[in-house]
Amino acid sequence: MIKIFVLIIGLLLVGLIFWWFFGKHKISTGESKVLENRQLATVIVNGGYNPAVLKLKQGIPTRLVFNRKDASSCLEHVVFSDFGIDKVLPLNKDVEISLDALKAGEYNYACGMNMFHGKIIVK
Ligand SMILES: [Cu+2]
């Protein structure tokens, strides 16, 4: 009886590992809200960035708001190397990042240790 139990647990673990490495993890995407020639978007930081891919409009001033819900110090900084921005994100506080009118393209950002990644797509 114990053997069957152990076998089932083992199979479940193998299944979980397969799912983790080979399963299709959905990447969250989001868009900015455009109001009168400005746009606003919020990114929630919790075990990564949500939305992980953010779509913005080109050529209008942008306000990004980051709110960190994750206590891990790993996500304490958010770094936009393309713009030379490195911001500290206090827990549960809105941190605003203002960006000038962006050019079309893809911009990556990451945590301070470059472990978690997010992306902005400007069109
Ligand atoms: Cu990190």
Short mmCIF file of C-alpha atoms and ligand atoms in Angstrom, two decimals:
data_model
loop_
_atom_site.label_atom_id
_atom_site.label_comp_id
_atom_site.label_asym_id
_atom_site.label_seq_id
_atom_site.Cartn_x
_atom_site.Cartn_y
_atom_site.Cartn_z
CA MET A 1 0.00 0.00 0.00
CA ILE A 2 2.77 2.42 0.98
CA LYS A 3 4.59 1.56 -2.24
CA ILE A 4 1.61 2.56 -4.37
CA PHE A 5 1.31 5.78 -2.43
CA VAL A 6 4.98 6.62 -2.97
CA LEU A 7 4.65 5.74 -6.65
CA ILE A 8 1.70 8.10 -7.08
CA ILE A 9 3.54 10.94 -5.32
CA GLY A 10 6.55 10.27 -7.53
CA LEU A 11 4.47 10.40 -10.70
CA LEU A 12 2.82 13.62 -9.59
CA LEU A 13 6.22 15.20 -8.98
CA VAL A 14 7.49 14.10 -12.39
CA GLY A 15 4.34 15.53 -13.96
CA LEU A 16 4.85 18.82 -12.16
CA ILE A 17 8.46 19.04 -13.31
CA PHE A 18 7.43 18.36 -16.92
CA TRP A 19 4.71 20.99 -16.71
CA TRP A 20 7.17 23.50 -15.25
CA PHE A 21 9.76 23.06 -17.97
CA PHE A 22 7.71 22.18 -21.01
CA GLY A 23 4.22 23.53 -20.31
CA LYS A 24 3.11 26.65 -22.09
CA HIS A 25 3.18 29.37 -19.51
CA LYS A 26 0.86 32.15 -20.45
CA ILE A 27 2.57 35.51 -20.71
CA SER A 28 0.38 38.29 -19.45
CA THR A 29 -0.04 41.23 -21.76
CA GLY A 30 -1.62 44.61 -21.18
CA GLU A 31 -2.15 47.98 -22.78
CA SER A 32 -1.91 51.56 -21.65
CA LYS A 33 -4.92 53.78 -21.14
CA VAL A 34 -4.74 56.72 -23.50
CA LEU A 35 -6.26 59.98 -22.38
CA GLU A 36 -5.79 63.32 -24.12
CA ASN A 37 -2.40 62.81 -25.62
CA ARG A 38 -0.98 61.03 -22.59
CA GLN A 39 -0.95 57.42 -21.63
CA LEU A 40 -0.96 55.64 -18.34
CA ALA A 41 -0.18 52.06 -17.44
CA THR A 42 0.27 50.14 -14.23
CA VAL A 43 2.56 47.20 -13.63
CA ILE A 44 2.08 45.02 -10.57
CA VAL A 45 5.29 43.45 -9.30
CA ASN A 46 4.56 40.12 -7.71
CA GLY A 47 6.76 37.14 -8.49
CA GLY A 48 7.54 38.90 -11.76
CA TYR A 49 5.92 41.70 -13.71
CA ASN A 50 2.25 41.77 -14.52
CA PRO A 51 1.59 42.46 -17.32
CA ALA A 52 4.89 41.01 -18.46
CA VAL A 53 4.38 42.55 -21.88
CA LEU A 54 2.99 46.05 -22.00
CA LYS A 55 1.86 47.66 -25.23
CA LEU A 56 2.24 51.41 -25.51
CA LYS A 57 1.54 53.97 -28.21
CA GLN A 58 4.47 55.77 -29.73
CA GLY A 59 4.96 59.51 -29.65
CA ILE A 60 2.99 60.49 -26.56
CA PRO A 61 4.20 61.09 -23.00
CA THR A 62 3.92 58.01 -20.84
CA ARG A 63 3.41 57.53 -17.16
CA LEU A 64 4.22 54.07 -15.87
CA VAL A 65 3.23 53.17 -12.35
CA PHE A 66 4.93 50.25 -10.63
CA ASN A 67 3.51 48.76 -7.47
CA ARG A 68 5.51 46.04 -5.73
CA LYS A 69 3.50 43.48 -3.77
CA ASP A 70 6.35 41.01 -3.49
CA ALA A 71 8.50 41.24 -0.37
CA SER A 72 11.52 39.59 -1.99
CA SER A 73 14.40 42.02 -2.20
CA CYS A 74 15.16 40.66 -5.64
CA LEU A 75 12.40 42.81 -7.11
CA GLU A 76 13.29 45.92 -5.14
CA HIS A 77 14.80 47.69 -8.12
CA VAL A 78 13.40 48.07 -11.58
CA VAL A 79 15.96 48.86 -14.25
CA PHE A 80 15.30 50.23 -17.71
CA SER A 81 18.76 50.04 -19.19
CA ASP A 82 17.58 51.58 -22.48
CA PHE A 83 16.58 54.77 -20.66
CA GLY A 84 19.19 54.75 -17.90
CA ILE A 85 16.49 54.39 -15.26
CA ASP A 86 17.01 52.51 -12.00
CA LYS A 87 14.18 52.95 -9.50
CA VAL A 88 13.67 51.59 -6.02
CA LEU A 89 10.22 50.12 -5.49
CA PRO A 90 9.05 50.34 -1.88
CA LEU A 91 6.54 47.66 -0.92
CA ASN A 92 2.90 48.44 -1.74
CA LYS A 93 3.62 51.93 -3.01
CA ASP A 94 2.96 53.42 -6.39
CA VAL A 95 6.21 54.48 -8.01
CA GLU A 96 5.86 56.62 -11.07
CA ILE A 97 8.22 56.47 -14.00
CA SER A 98 7.73 59.17 -16.59
CA LEU A 99 8.91 58.47 -20.08
CA ASP A 100 9.06 60.94 -22.91
CA ALA A 101 7.34 60.22 -26.15
CA LEU A 102 8.77 56.83 -27.04
CA LYS A 103 9.90 55.68 -30.43
CA ALA A 104 8.45 52.49 -31.82
CA GLY A 105 10.32 49.42 -30.73
CA GLU A 106 10.75 46.90 -27.96
CA TYR A 107 12.29 47.83 -24.65
CA ASN A 108 13.19 45.34 -21.97
CA TYR A 109 13.43 46.02 -18.30
CA ALA A 110 14.45 43.84 -15.38
CA CYS A 111 14.92 43.61 -11.66
CA GLY A 112 18.17 44.85 -10.17
CA MET A 113 19.77 41.43 -10.55
CA ASN A 114 18.48 40.89 -14.06
CA MET A 115 16.52 37.81 -13.00
CA PHE A 116 12.98 38.91 -13.72
CA HIS A 117 12.17 40.51 -17.03
CA GLY A 118 9.42 42.63 -18.45
CA LYS A 119 8.95 44.15 -21.86
CA ILE A 120 7.43 47.25 -23.36
CA ILE A 121 6.31 47.17 -26.96
CA VAL A 122 5.82 50.61 -28.47
CA LYS A 123 3.87 50.91 -31.70
CU CU B 1 16.29 40.17 -8.97
#
